Amino acid sequence: MPDILHRIAIKSQPSETFKALATLPGLGRWWTGDTTGDAAVGGVIHFRFGDRGFIDMKVREREPGTRVLWEVVGGPDSWIGTTVAFDLAPDDGDTVVMFRHQGWKEASEFMHHCSTKWATFLMSLKSAVETGRGAPFPHDVHVSNRGD
Amino acid sequence: MPDILHRIAIKSQPSETFKALATLPGLGRWWTGDTTGDAAVGGVIHFRFGDRGFIDMKVREREPGTRVLWEVVGGPDSWIGTTVAFDLAPDDGDTVVMFRHQGWKEASEFMHHCSTKWATFLMSLKSAVETGRGAPFPHDVHVSNRGD
């Protein structure tokens, strides 16, 4: 099965990057400003993207400074049941983030799009942690020309 | 085997995007300013990234307005023998680019890095075609903090 895989390094302590991935205010600063729900293990986080759609993520793992794993429980059909993992490791003053969105059934055109879009959101995460300014929806970088 | 897959849409005719993928001046405006060699089918294009490294691509396919396929014949060990394809299709005033870097032997940390880095270069391609200003090396977007 095809996976979406990315790696970035963020000038931060892992604990700072972890906050951006594991708390509602943190997530709101780089993915979508409309983030609500329960970020504890077993909780569901609701990510809303206006008329672009929504994603509901069940928090499966949340290891401070180390790892966040979500399972998609609401959103586009092809996302349901897939998992999104962020693994963090310190690296000489940086935090390396290994990103994996796995469980896709096929390498659809939409999956290709999501791969590129995730990259731009990870750059938003990097910027949010390093500078305090990310580019969450509705200020996100568009990889196409139809608001997406 | 893991693939790097991306999709962008560029406000352009496919013929314009094709020029950016299939000519030395075009490539120099979004991937690396140090691009030399022979962009015809069977030729080898030399992409140089200063002390960051180099890639040599043999042009396997070059279908005007439709497709470019390269085979990596020089560069990092894990790149040798892999292929990089750009498939273009018109879409209501846009050109959709389906990007596939295939043939990786393993989902290494470097492969994750390259996936994110390709996304930023594809955004550079989009910007180069749409606005005339890309972000080729040495003006490329860094996804880590060590000049890469």
PDB file of N, CA and C in Angstrom, chain A residues 21-119:
ATOM      1  N   LEU A  21       1.734  19.475  18.219  1.00  0.00           N
ATOM      2  CA  LEU A  21       1.099  18.281  17.638  1.00  0.00           C
ATOM      3  C   LEU A  21       0.073  17.651  18.566  1.00  0.00           C
ATOM      4  N   ALA A  22       0.117  18.017  19.830  1.00  0.00           N
ATOM      5  CA  ALA A  22      -0.657  17.256  20.818  1.00  0.00           C
ATOM      6  C   ALA A  22      -1.594  18.113  21.649  1.00  0.00           C
ATOM      7  N   THR A  23      -1.697  19.400  21.313  1.00  0.00           N
ATOM      8  CA  THR A  23      -2.643  20.268  22.014  1.00  0.00           C
ATOM      9  C   THR A  23      -3.502  21.003  20.980  1.00  0.00           C
ATOM     10  N   LEU A  24      -4.715  21.335  21.365  1.00  0.00           N
ATOM     11  CA  LEU A  24      -5.609  22.017  20.416  1.00  0.00           C
ATOM     12  C   LEU A  24      -5.055  23.376  19.986  1.00  0.00           C
ATOM     13  N   PRO A  25      -4.553  24.207  20.918  1.00  0.00           N
ATOM     14  CA  PRO A  25      -4.004  25.496  20.453  1.00  0.00           C
ATOM     15  C   PRO A  25      -2.801  25.298  19.536  1.00  0.00           C
ATOM     16  N   GLY A  26      -1.986  24.317  19.854  1.00  0.00           N
ATOM     17  CA  GLY A  26      -0.811  24.058  19.020  1.00  0.00           C
ATOM     18  C   GLY A  26      -1.217  23.649  17.611  1.00  0.00           C
ATOM     19  N   LEU A  27      -2.153  22.731  17.502  1.00  0.00           N
ATOM     20  CA  LEU A  27      -2.614  22.260  16.189  1.00  0.00           C
ATOM     21  C   LEU A  27      -3.270  23.385  15.396  1.00  0.00           C
ATOM     22  N   GLY A  28      -3.965  24.251  16.122  1.00  0.00           N
ATOM     23  CA  GLY A  28      -4.657  25.360  15.469  1.00  0.00           C
ATOM     24  C   GLY A  28      -3.726  26.368  14.818  1.00  0.00           C
ATOM     25  N   ARG A  29      -2.462  26.316  15.186  1.00  0.00           N
ATOM     26  CA  ARG A  29      -1.523  27.296  14.643  1.00  0.00           C
ATOM     27  C   ARG A  29      -0.845  26.836  13.354  1.00  0.00           C
ATOM     28  N   TRP A  30      -1.070  25.571  12.952  1.00  0.00           N
ATOM     29  CA  TRP A  30      -0.403  25.154  11.701  1.00  0.00           C
ATOM     30  C   TRP A  30      -1.289  24.320  10.773  1.00  0.00           C
ATOM     31  N   TRP A  31      -2.346  23.637  11.277  1.00  0.00           N
ATOM     32  CA  TRP A  31      -3.150  22.833  10.351  1.00  0.00           C
ATOM     33  C   TRP A  31      -4.459  23.529   9.998  1.00  0.00           C
ATOM     34  N   THR A  32      -5.299  23.729  10.993  1.00  0.00           N
ATOM     35  CA  THR A  32      -6.484  24.553  10.748  1.00  0.00           C
ATOM     36  C   THR A  32      -6.833  25.302  12.027  1.00  0.00           C
ATOM     37  N   GLY A  33      -7.182  26.552  11.835  1.00  0.00           N
ATOM     38  CA  GLY A  33      -7.569  27.371  12.971  1.00  0.00           C
ATOM     39  C   GLY A  33      -8.834  26.873  13.640  1.00  0.00           C
ATOM     40  N   ASP A  34      -9.609  26.059  12.924  1.00  0.00           N
ATOM     41  CA  ASP A  34     -10.857  25.511  13.466  1.00  0.00           C
ATOM     42  C   ASP A  34     -10.606  24.089  13.962  1.00  0.00           C
ATOM     43  N   THR A  35      -9.957  23.996  15.127  1.00  0.00           N
ATOM     44  CA  THR A  35      -9.598  22.707  15.730  1.00  0.00           C
ATOM     45  C   THR A  35     -10.236  22.624  17.110  1.00  0.00           C
ATOM     46  N   THR A  36     -11.079  21.607  17.292  1.00  0.00           N
ATOM     47  CA  THR A  36     -11.750  21.436  18.583  1.00  0.00           C
ATOM     48  C   THR A  36     -11.722  19.956  18.955  1.00  0.00           C
ATOM     49  N   GLY A  37     -12.245  19.654  20.128  1.00  0.00           N
ATOM     50  CA  GLY A  37     -12.345  18.250  20.531  1.00  0.00           C
ATOM     51  C   GLY A  37     -11.472  17.933  21.720  1.00  0.00           C
ATOM     52  N   ASP A  38     -11.036  16.676  21.763  1.00  0.00           N
ATOM     53  CA  ASP A  38     -10.331  16.139  22.929  1.00  0.00           C
ATOM     54  C   ASP A  38      -9.005  15.544  22.464  1.00  0.00           C
ATOM     55  N   ALA A  39      -7.915  16.174  22.881  1.00  0.00           N
ATOM     56  CA  ALA A  39      -6.588  15.754  22.404  1.00  0.00           C
ATOM     57  C   ALA A  39      -5.942  14.683  23.278  1.00  0.00           C
ATOM     58  N   ALA A  40      -6.681  14.166  24.258  1.00  0.00           N
ATOM     59  CA  ALA A  40      -6.128  13.104  25.104  1.00  0.00           C
ATOM     60  C   ALA A  40      -6.210  11.757  24.378  1.00  0.00           C
ATOM     61  N   VAL A  41      -5.454  10.786  24.831  1.00  0.00           N
ATOM     62  CA  VAL A  41      -5.527   9.456  24.221  1.00  0.00           C
ATOM     63  C   VAL A  41      -6.951   8.924  24.332  1.00  0.00           C
ATOM     64  N   GLY A  42      -7.488   8.456  23.221  1.00  0.00           N
ATOM     65  CA  GLY A  42      -8.865   7.960  23.184  1.00  0.00           C
ATOM     66  C   GLY A  42      -9.859   9.033  22.771  1.00  0.00           C
ATOM     67  N   GLY A  43      -9.442  10.287  22.822  1.00  0.00           N
ATOM     68  CA  GLY A  43     -10.310  11.392  22.417  1.00  0.00           C
ATOM     69  C   GLY A  43     -10.336  11.556  20.898  1.00  0.00           C
ATOM     70  N   VAL A  44     -11.259  12.381  20.434  1.00  0.00           N
ATOM     71  CA  VAL A  44     -11.355  12.674  18.997  1.00  0.00           C
ATOM     72  C   VAL A  44     -11.154  14.174  18.798  1.00  0.00           C
ATOM     73  N   ILE A  45     -10.269  14.499  17.886  1.00  0.00           N
ATOM     74  CA  ILE A  45     -10.014  15.897  17.537  1.00  0.00           C
ATOM     75  C   ILE A  45     -10.719  16.195  16.220  1.00  0.00           C
ATOM     76  N   HIS A  46     -11.452  17.314  16.205  1.00  0.00           N
ATOM     77  CA  HIS A  46     -12.210  17.718  15.020  1.00  0.00           C
ATOM     78  C   HIS A  46     -11.482  18.829  14.294  1.00  0.00           C
ATOM     79  N   PHE A  47     -11.009  18.522  13.108  1.00  0.00           N
ATOM     80  CA  PHE A  47     -10.334  19.506  12.267  1.00  0.00           C
ATOM     81  C   PHE A  47     -11.312  19.943  11.182  1.00  0.00           C
ATOM     82  N   ARG A  48     -11.603  21.235  11.112  1.00  0.00           N
ATOM     83  CA  ARG A  48     -12.581  21.738  10.149  1.00  0.00           C
ATOM     84  C   ARG A  48     -11.906  22.705   9.183  1.00  0.00           C
ATOM     85  N   PHE A  49     -12.228  22.543   7.904  1.00  0.00           N
ATOM     86  CA  PHE A  49     -11.613  23.337   6.853  1.00  0.00           C
ATOM     87  C   PHE A  49     -12.688  24.071   6.045  1.00  0.00           C
ATOM     88  N   GLY A  50     -13.635  24.691   6.736  1.00  0.00           N
ATOM     89  CA  GLY A  50     -14.704  25.417   6.062  1.00  0.00           C
ATOM     90  C   GLY A  50     -15.405  24.522   5.061  1.00  0.00           C
ATOM     91  N   ASP A  51     -15.669  25.071   3.865  1.00  0.00           N
ATOM     92  CA  ASP A  51     -16.366  24.261   2.860  1.00  0.00           C
ATOM     93  C   ASP A  51     -15.414  23.304   2.131  1.00  0.00           C
ATOM     94  N   ARG A  52     -14.142  23.260   2.548  1.00  0.00           N
ATOM     95  CA  ARG A  52     -13.205  22.305   1.957  1.00  0.00           C
ATOM     96  C   ARG A  52     -13.375  20.916   2.557  1.00  0.00           C
ATOM     97  N   GLY A  53     -13.983  20.847   3.752  1.00  0.00           N
ATOM     98  CA  GLY A  53     -14.192  19.525   4.342  1.00  0.00           C
ATOM     99  C   GLY A  53     -13.745  19.447   5.787  1.00  0.00           C
ATOM    100  N   PHE A  54     -13.630  18.244   6.283  1.00  0.00           N
ATOM    101  CA  PHE A  54     -13.274  18.055   7.691  1.00  0.00           C
ATOM    102  C   PHE A  54     -12.544  16.722   7.864  1.00  0.00           C
ATOM    103  N   ILE A  55     -11.837  16.638   8.972  1.00  0.00           N
ATOM    104  CA  ILE A  55     -11.180  15.391   9.369  1.00  0.00           C
ATOM    105  C   ILE A  55     -11.413  15.214  10.865  1.00  0.00           C
ATOM    106  N   ASP A  56     -11.810  14.013  11.266  1.00  0.00           N
ATOM    107  CA  ASP A  56     -11.868  13.673  12.690  1.00  0.00           C
ATOM    108  C   ASP A  56     -10.798  12.631  12.981  1.00  0.00           C
ATOM    109  N   MET A  57      -9.974  12.941  13.957  1.00  0.00           N
ATOM    110  CA  MET A  57      -8.852  12.063  14.292  1.00  0.00           C
ATOM    111  C   MET A  57      -9.029  11.512  15.707  1.00  0.00           C
ATOM    112  N   LYS A  58      -8.993  10.208  15.830  1.00  0.00           N
ATOM    113  CA  LYS A  58      -8.959   9.597  17.159  1.00  0.00           C
ATOM    114  C   LYS A  58      -7.501   9.496  17.591  1.00  0.00           C
ATOM    115  N   VAL A  59      -7.234   9.958  18.797  1.00  0.00           N
ATOM    116  CA  VAL A  59      -5.856   9.943  19.295  1.00  0.00           C
ATOM    117  C   VAL A  59      -5.544   8.550  19.827  1.00  0.00           C
ATOM    118  N   ARG A  60      -4.663   7.840  19.131  1.00  0.00           N
ATOM    119  CA  ARG A  60      -4.301   6.476  19.531  1.00  0.00           C
ATOM    120  C   ARG A  60      -3.080   6.446  20.428  1.00  0.00           C
ATOM    121  N   GLU A  61      -2.118   7.302  20.137  1.00  0.00           N
ATOM    122  CA  GLU A  61      -0.906   7.370  20.962  1.00  0.00           C
ATOM    123  C   GLU A  61      -0.517   8.825  21.135  1.00  0.00           C
ATOM    124  N   ARG A  62       0.040   9.112  22.303  1.00  0.00           N
ATOM    125  CA  ARG A  62       0.436  10.485  22.628  1.00  0.00           C
ATOM    126  C   ARG A  62       1.520  10.389  23.681  1.00  0.00           C
ATOM    127  N   GLU A  63       2.748  10.257  23.207  1.00  0.00           N
ATOM    128  CA  GLU A  63       3.900  10.076  24.089  1.00  0.00           C
ATOM    129  C   GLU A  63       4.677  11.387  24.132  1.00  0.00           C
ATOM    130  N   PRO A  64       4.640  12.097  25.253  1.00  0.00           N
ATOM    131  CA  PRO A  64       5.250  13.422  25.316  1.00  0.00           C
ATOM    132  C   PRO A  64       6.675  13.468  24.762  1.00  0.00           C
ATOM    133  N   GLY A  65       6.876  14.383  23.852  1.00  0.00           N
ATOM    134  CA  GLY A  65       8.192  14.611  23.279  1.00  0.00           C
ATOM    135  C   GLY A  65       8.642  13.584  22.276  1.00  0.00           C
ATOM    136  N   THR A  66       7.807  12.583  22.019  1.00  0.00           N
ATOM    137  CA  THR A  66       8.260  11.435  21.227  1.00  0.00           C
ATOM    138  C   THR A  66       7.368  11.078  20.053  1.00  0.00           C
ATOM    139  N   ARG A  67       6.044  10.984  20.322  1.00  0.00           N
ATOM    140  CA  ARG A  67       5.199  10.402  19.276  1.00  0.00           C
ATOM    141  C   ARG A  67       3.738  10.792  19.450  1.00  0.00           C
ATOM    142  N   VAL A  68       3.099  11.038  18.297  1.00  0.00           N
ATOM    143  CA  VAL A  68       1.648  11.204  18.244  1.00  0.00           C
ATOM    144  C   VAL A  68       1.134  10.314  17.124  1.00  0.00           C
ATOM    145  N   LEU A  69       0.106   9.541  17.410  1.00  0.00           N
ATOM    146  CA  LEU A  69      -0.497   8.693  16.373  1.00  0.00           C
ATOM    147  C   LEU A  69      -2.000   8.887  16.395  1.00  0.00           C
ATOM    148  N   TRP A  70      -2.522   9.222  15.216  1.00  0.00           N
ATOM    149  CA  TRP A  70      -3.965   9.399  15.056  1.00  0.00           C
ATOM    150  C   TRP A  70      -4.523   8.333  14.124  1.00  0.00           C
ATOM    151  N   GLU A  71      -5.799   8.012  14.346  1.00  0.00           N
ATOM    152  CA  GLU A  71      -6.534   7.207  13.369  1.00  0.00           C
ATOM    153  C   GLU A  71      -7.678   8.060  12.833  1.00  0.00           C
ATOM    154  N   VAL A  72      -7.830   8.059  11.532  1.00  0.00           N
ATOM    155  CA  VAL A  72      -8.882   8.876  10.924  1.00  0.00           C
ATOM    156  C   VAL A  72     -10.227   8.165  11.111  1.00  0.00           C
ATOM    157  N   VAL A  73     -11.140   8.834  11.809  1.00  0.00           N
ATOM    158  CA  VAL A  73     -12.462   8.245  12.048  1.00  0.00           C
ATOM    159  C   VAL A  73     -13.570   9.035  11.359  1.00  0.00           C
ATOM    160  N   GLY A  74     -13.216  10.169  10.757  1.00  0.00           N
ATOM    161  CA  GLY A  74     -14.198  10.941   9.997  1.00  0.00           C
ATOM    162  C   GLY A  74     -13.497  11.774   8.956  1.00  0.00           C
ATOM    163  N   GLY A  75     -14.125  11.911   7.790  1.00  0.00           N
ATOM    164  CA  GLY A  75     -13.515  12.700   6.719  1.00  0.00           C
ATOM    165  C   GLY A  75     -13.733  12.038   5.375  1.00  0.00           C
ATOM    166  N   PRO A  76     -12.869  12.327   4.413  1.00  0.00           N
ATOM    167  CA  PRO A  76     -13.014  11.723   3.081  1.00  0.00           C
ATOM    168  C   PRO A  76     -12.980  10.195   3.179  1.00  0.00           C
ATOM    169  N   ASP A  77     -13.756   9.532   2.341  1.00  0.00           N
ATOM    170  CA  ASP A  77     -13.827   8.065   2.371  1.00  0.00           C
ATOM    171  C   ASP A  77     -12.444   7.426   2.361  1.00  0.00           C
ATOM    172  N   SER A  78     -11.570   7.948   1.488  1.00  0.00           N
ATOM    173  CA  SER A  78     -10.271   7.288   1.330  1.00  0.00           C
ATOM    174  C   SER A  78      -9.353   7.519   2.530  1.00  0.00           C
ATOM    175  N   TRP A  79      -9.745   8.424   3.420  1.00  0.00           N
ATOM    176  CA  TRP A  79      -8.942   8.659   4.631  1.00  0.00           C
ATOM    177  C   TRP A  79      -9.382   7.763   5.797  1.00  0.00           C
ATOM    178  N   ILE A  80     -10.615   7.313   5.777  1.00  0.00           N
ATOM    179  CA  ILE A  80     -11.149   6.588   6.938  1.00  0.00           C
ATOM    180  C   ILE A  80     -10.319   5.322   7.187  1.00  0.00           C
ATOM    181  N   GLY A  81      -9.890   5.169   8.428  1.00  0.00           N
ATOM    182  CA  GLY A  81      -9.106   3.997   8.797  1.00  0.00           C
ATOM    183  C   GLY A  81      -7.610   4.151   8.586  1.00  0.00           C
ATOM    184  N   THR A  82      -7.211   5.198   7.861  1.00  0.00           N
ATOM    185  CA  THR A  82      -5.778   5.436   7.720  1.00  0.00           C
ATOM    186  C   THR A  82      -5.232   6.013   9.022  1.00  0.00           C
ATOM    187  N   THR A  83      -3.911   5.967   9.162  1.00  0.00           N
ATOM    188  CA  THR A  83      -3.279   6.490  10.364  1.00  0.00           C
ATOM    189  C   THR A  83      -2.262   7.570  10.001  1.00  0.00           C
ATOM    190  N   VAL A  84      -2.124   8.499  10.915  1.00  0.00           N
ATOM    191  CA  VAL A  84      -1.171   9.601  10.737  1.00  0.00           C
ATOM    192  C   VAL A  84      -0.264   9.618  11.966  1.00  0.00           C
ATOM    193  N   ALA A  85       1.024   9.440  11.720  1.00  0.00           N
ATOM    194  CA  ALA A  85       1.982   9.370  12.831  1.00  0.00           C
ATOM    195  C   ALA A  85       3.048  10.452  12.701  1.00  0.00           C
ATOM    196  N   PHE A  86       3.394  11.010  13.845  1.00  0.00           N
ATOM    197  CA  PHE A  86       4.508  11.955  13.945  1.00  0.00           C
ATOM    198  C   PHE A  86       5.483  11.374  14.975  1.00  0.00           C
ATOM    199  N   ASP A  87       6.687  11.051  14.541  1.00  0.00           N
ATOM    200  CA  ASP A  87       7.714  10.569  15.462  1.00  0.00           C
ATOM    201  C   ASP A  87       8.785  11.636  15.597  1.00  0.00           C
ATOM    202  N   LEU A  88       9.070  11.993  16.835  1.00  0.00           N
ATOM    203  CA  LEU A  88       9.996  13.093  17.116  1.00  0.00           C
ATOM    204  C   LEU A  88      11.294  12.559  17.703  1.00  0.00           C
ATOM    205  N   ALA A  89      12.388  13.180  17.311  1.00  0.00           N
ATOM    206  CA  ALA A  89      13.684  12.831  17.901  1.00  0.00           C
ATOM    207  C   ALA A  89      14.555  14.076  17.939  1.00  0.00           C
ATOM    208  N   PRO A  90      15.291  14.257  19.049  1.00  0.00           N
ATOM    209  CA  PRO A  90      16.204  15.403  19.118  1.00  0.00           C
ATOM    210  C   PRO A  90      17.417  15.145  18.234  1.00  0.00           C
ATOM    211  N   ASP A  91      17.939  16.228  17.644  1.00  0.00           N
ATOM    212  CA  ASP A  91      19.094  16.084  16.763  1.00  0.00           C
ATOM    213  C   ASP A  91      19.915  17.371  16.822  1.00  0.00           C
ATOM    214  N   ASP A  92      20.787  17.439  17.807  1.00  0.00           N
ATOM    215  CA  ASP A  92      21.735  18.551  17.890  1.00  0.00           C
ATOM    216  C   ASP A  92      21.040  19.919  17.835  1.00  0.00           C
ATOM    217  N   GLY A  93      20.055  20.097  18.677  1.00  0.00           N
ATOM    218  CA  GLY A  93      19.360  21.390  18.748  1.00  0.00           C
ATOM    219  C   GLY A  93      18.108  21.466  17.894  1.00  0.00           C
ATOM    220  N   ASP A  94      17.948  20.499  17.019  1.00  0.00           N
ATOM    221  CA  ASP A  94      16.726  20.411  16.214  1.00  0.00           C
ATOM    222  C   ASP A  94      15.838  19.286  16.738  1.00  0.00           C
ATOM    223  N   THR A  95      14.596  19.328  16.302  1.00  0.00           N
ATOM    224  CA  THR A  95      13.734  18.167  16.465  1.00  0.00           C
ATOM    225  C   THR A  95      13.423  17.628  15.079  1.00  0.00           C
ATOM    226  N   VAL A  96      13.786  16.387  14.840  1.00  0.00           N
ATOM    227  CA  VAL A  96      13.451  15.743  13.574  1.00  0.00           C
ATOM    228  C   VAL A  96      12.050  15.153  13.700  1.00  0.00           C
ATOM    229  N   VAL A  97      11.214  15.459  12.709  1.00  0.00           N
ATOM    230  CA  VAL A  97       9.856  14.918  12.673  1.00  0.00           C
ATOM    231  C   VAL A  97       9.758  13.960  11.499  1.00  0.00           C
ATOM    232  N   MET A  98       9.521  12.692  11.806  1.00  0.00           N
ATOM    233  CA  MET A  98       9.239  11.709  10.760  1.00  0.00           C
ATOM    234  C   MET A  98       7.723  11.563  10.695  1.00  0.00           C
ATOM    235  N   PHE A  99       7.183  11.820   9.515  1.00  0.00           N
ATOM    236  CA  PHE A  99       5.732  11.853   9.312  1.00  0.00           C
ATOM    237  C   PHE A  99       5.325  10.689   8.421  1.00  0.00           C
ATOM    238  N   ARG A 100       4.283   9.993   8.838  1.00  0.00           N
ATOM    239  CA  ARG A 100       3.806   8.866   8.029  1.00  0.00           C
ATOM    240  C   ARG A 100       2.273   8.817   8.029  1.00  0.00           C
ATOM    241  N   HIS A 101       1.689   8.985   6.849  1.00  0.00           N
ATOM    242  CA  HIS A 101       0.236   8.812   6.686  1.00  0.00           C
ATOM    243  C   HIS A 101       0.059   7.504   5.928  1.00  0.00           C
ATOM    244  N   GLN A 102      -0.351   6.482   6.653  1.00  0.00           N
ATOM    245  CA  GLN A 102      -0.347   5.117   6.110  1.00  0.00           C
ATOM    246  C   GLN A 102      -1.731   4.475   6.099  1.00  0.00           C
ATOM    247  N   GLY A 103      -1.827   3.443   5.264  1.00  0.00           N
ATOM    248  CA  GLY A 103      -3.085   2.695   5.196  1.00  0.00           C
ATOM    249  C   GLY A 103      -3.940   3.069   4.001  1.00  0.00           C
ATOM    250  N   TRP A 104      -3.394   3.852   3.084  1.00  0.00           N
ATOM    251  CA  TRP A 104      -4.122   4.188   1.858  1.00  0.00           C
ATOM    252  C   TRP A 104      -4.358   2.910   1.049  1.00  0.00           C
ATOM    253  N   LYS A 105      -5.539   2.787   0.493  1.00  0.00           N
ATOM    254  CA  LYS A 105      -5.837   1.595  -0.299  1.00  0.00           C
ATOM    255  C   LYS A 105      -5.242   1.691  -1.698  1.00  0.00           C
ATOM    256  N   GLU A 106      -5.137   2.909  -2.226  1.00  0.00           N
ATOM    257  CA  GLU A 106      -4.584   3.059  -3.571  1.00  0.00           C
ATOM    258  C   GLU A 106      -3.901   4.408  -3.728  1.00  0.00           C
ATOM    259  N   ALA A 107      -3.011   4.449  -4.709  1.00  0.00           N
ATOM    260  CA  ALA A 107      -2.280   5.684  -4.997  1.00  0.00           C
ATOM    261  C   ALA A 107      -3.111   6.546  -5.940  1.00  0.00           C
ATOM    262  N   SER A 108      -4.246   7.006  -5.435  1.00  0.00           N
ATOM    263  CA  SER A 108      -5.171   7.807  -6.231  1.00  0.00           C
ATOM    264  C   SER A 108      -4.599   9.195  -6.492  1.00  0.00           C
ATOM    265  N   GLU A 109      -5.230   9.905  -7.420  1.00  0.00           N
ATOM    266  CA  GLU A 109      -4.819  11.288  -7.676  1.00  0.00           C
ATOM    267  C   GLU A 109      -4.971  12.126  -6.400  1.00  0.00           C
ATOM    268  N   PHE A 110      -6.024  11.871  -5.651  1.00  0.00           N
ATOM    269  CA  PHE A 110      -6.246  12.605  -4.396  1.00  0.00           C
ATOM    270  C   PHE A 110      -5.136  12.306  -3.387  1.00  0.00           C
ATOM    271  N   MET A 111      -4.692  11.059  -3.352  1.00  0.00           N
ATOM    272  CA  MET A 111      -3.595  10.701  -2.453  1.00  0.00           C
ATOM    273  C   MET A 111      -2.317  11.459  -2.828  1.00  0.00           C
ATOM    274  N   HIS A 112      -2.048  11.553  -4.125  1.00  0.00           N
ATOM    275  CA  HIS A 112      -0.892  12.359  -4.572  1.00  0.00           C
ATOM    276  C   HIS A 112      -1.039  13.811  -4.069  1.00  0.00           C
ATOM    277  N   HIS A 113      -2.246  14.348  -4.245  1.00  0.00           N
ATOM    278  CA  HIS A 113      -2.510  15.721  -3.783  1.00  0.00           C
ATOM    279  C   HIS A 113      -2.254  15.838  -2.282  1.00  0.00           C
ATOM    280  N   CYS A 114      -2.758  14.886  -1.522  1.00  0.00           N
ATOM    281  CA  CYS A 114      -2.604  14.959  -0.062  1.00  0.00           C
ATOM    282  C   CYS A 114      -1.131  14.901   0.334  1.00  0.00           C
ATOM    283  N   SER A 115      -0.325  14.168  -0.416  1.00  0.00           N
ATOM    284  CA  SER A 115       1.106  14.087  -0.123  1.00  0.00           C
ATOM    285  C   SER A 115       1.759  15.464  -0.212  1.00  0.00           C
ATOM    286  N   THR A 116       1.445  16.179  -1.283  1.00  0.00           N
ATOM    287  CA  THR A 116       2.018  17.516  -1.460  1.00  0.00           C
ATOM    288  C   THR A 116       1.467  18.472  -0.410  1.00  0.00           C
ATOM    289  N   LYS A 117       0.168  18.337  -0.168  1.00  0.00           N
ATOM    290  CA  LYS A 117      -0.473  19.243   0.799  1.00  0.00           C
ATOM    291  C   LYS A 117       0.077  19.024   2.212  1.00  0.00           C
ATOM    292  N   TRP A 118       0.308  17.763   2.585  1.00  0.00           N
ATOM    293  CA  TRP A 118       0.916  17.491   3.893  1.00  0.00           C
ATOM    294  C   TRP A 118       2.282  18.178   3.999  1.00  0.00           C
ATOM    295  N   ALA A 119       3.050  18.130   2.908  1.00  0.00           N
ATOM    296  CA  ALA A 119       4.372  18.774   2.950  1.00  0.00           C
ATOM    297  C   ALA A 119       4.228  20.252   3.281  1.00  0.00           C
TER     298      ALA A 119
END
